[in-house]
Steps between C-alpha positions, in 0.01 A plus 500: 500500500711386801881517458646160404698455827192566704288248288775237532503556889121468517503178306769360725301590809193334367689183418666495845154565671371180337790283634369471870140396403630253251731349761208478738268324259779257406576416865132450586455250208844338489578172686825470692639287784662807654304682767366850432679805633346606827575867583311443829522131571280516818472131596453357161824313522602345822680192620238214538444130400209430278282194494659188359855656519787345691597639843828389633402626857305170550626150502251383246583801265142609464362853525157396571452372855256249637277613766620419854343172619191546710443864417158620368383839348357733755129428553534176317553264788187296421441334834121487440480161311114538477536809290810433317459116444135437550569258790417468864768255622508236227133536396361715222303788635128512435444855582642840386795652685381844380165685540301429185258777396366625182814706424713183534275308271508768242882509523504124456277532194737749350812272568299197370437684183872567453664170600218244495252586223737426209487122579214448741253744320288777638255244663775270630405208292822466318406653172735806488641633173824305551325170561258549195801589278713203613193273439454634149861432411447120581863443578429225758723660766256741665369406841164686556493714813291391784140590530478703815146388560587135514409341836849402572623866482199625702581257767866599530588709799592870427858429607520236231403753236742744645783257456390416142519880409836530670682194382288383193374152445545272212516708184395830677799711583587662827364849554656555835759753359243702306205516744527631858375274773203742581401483130509127498261491788296749314485281193392200707218717652375592156528137375284397809246769397518378142425137612222599725341708215456184293313317776318787656128454574218747567579472877852646425337828378418773760118502548482870398649409151314184427213688345738648240578156364322346213 
């Protein structure tokens, strides 16, 4: 049996040892407007102006500054209007400003599946899941997506299709901010391959593969 004074001392020590973890748990869960105590502040707190805050340094009092007029991001000058706008002068380009090979077409197929299939469908005929669902609701406000195999679409220059993807058309939204220019051209390359597949004849099949067709 421990002496009474020693027992009391041990109890006091145990109680005192519980105070720090109790305070830590409380401080980690409590909400307060006061900043936490930083023993080593590093650079956590420093004088700066945050977005949407006032800044008396400028005449308009705004912290966020507009880009200097005429400046562009490095590597984003975009002087190649054929590549970035789909135009040669004021005419829509008929060709591709990039080299089109199987890898580009497969990339276009992937991007088409992500951005275009929901409305235009896997086959491009406008029967994607979004369109089918909208038709089933019969709300009268849905404008069906264009059938990419229509003659009017097949006859449009590649630059026109590039512009449509970039800026949208009618109810179709713009995808210029989501799809890089090279991927837009890749999508068009895949669309052209998709269109050709629906009108292909036996003469379009390599001779060595014709025997495998039924």
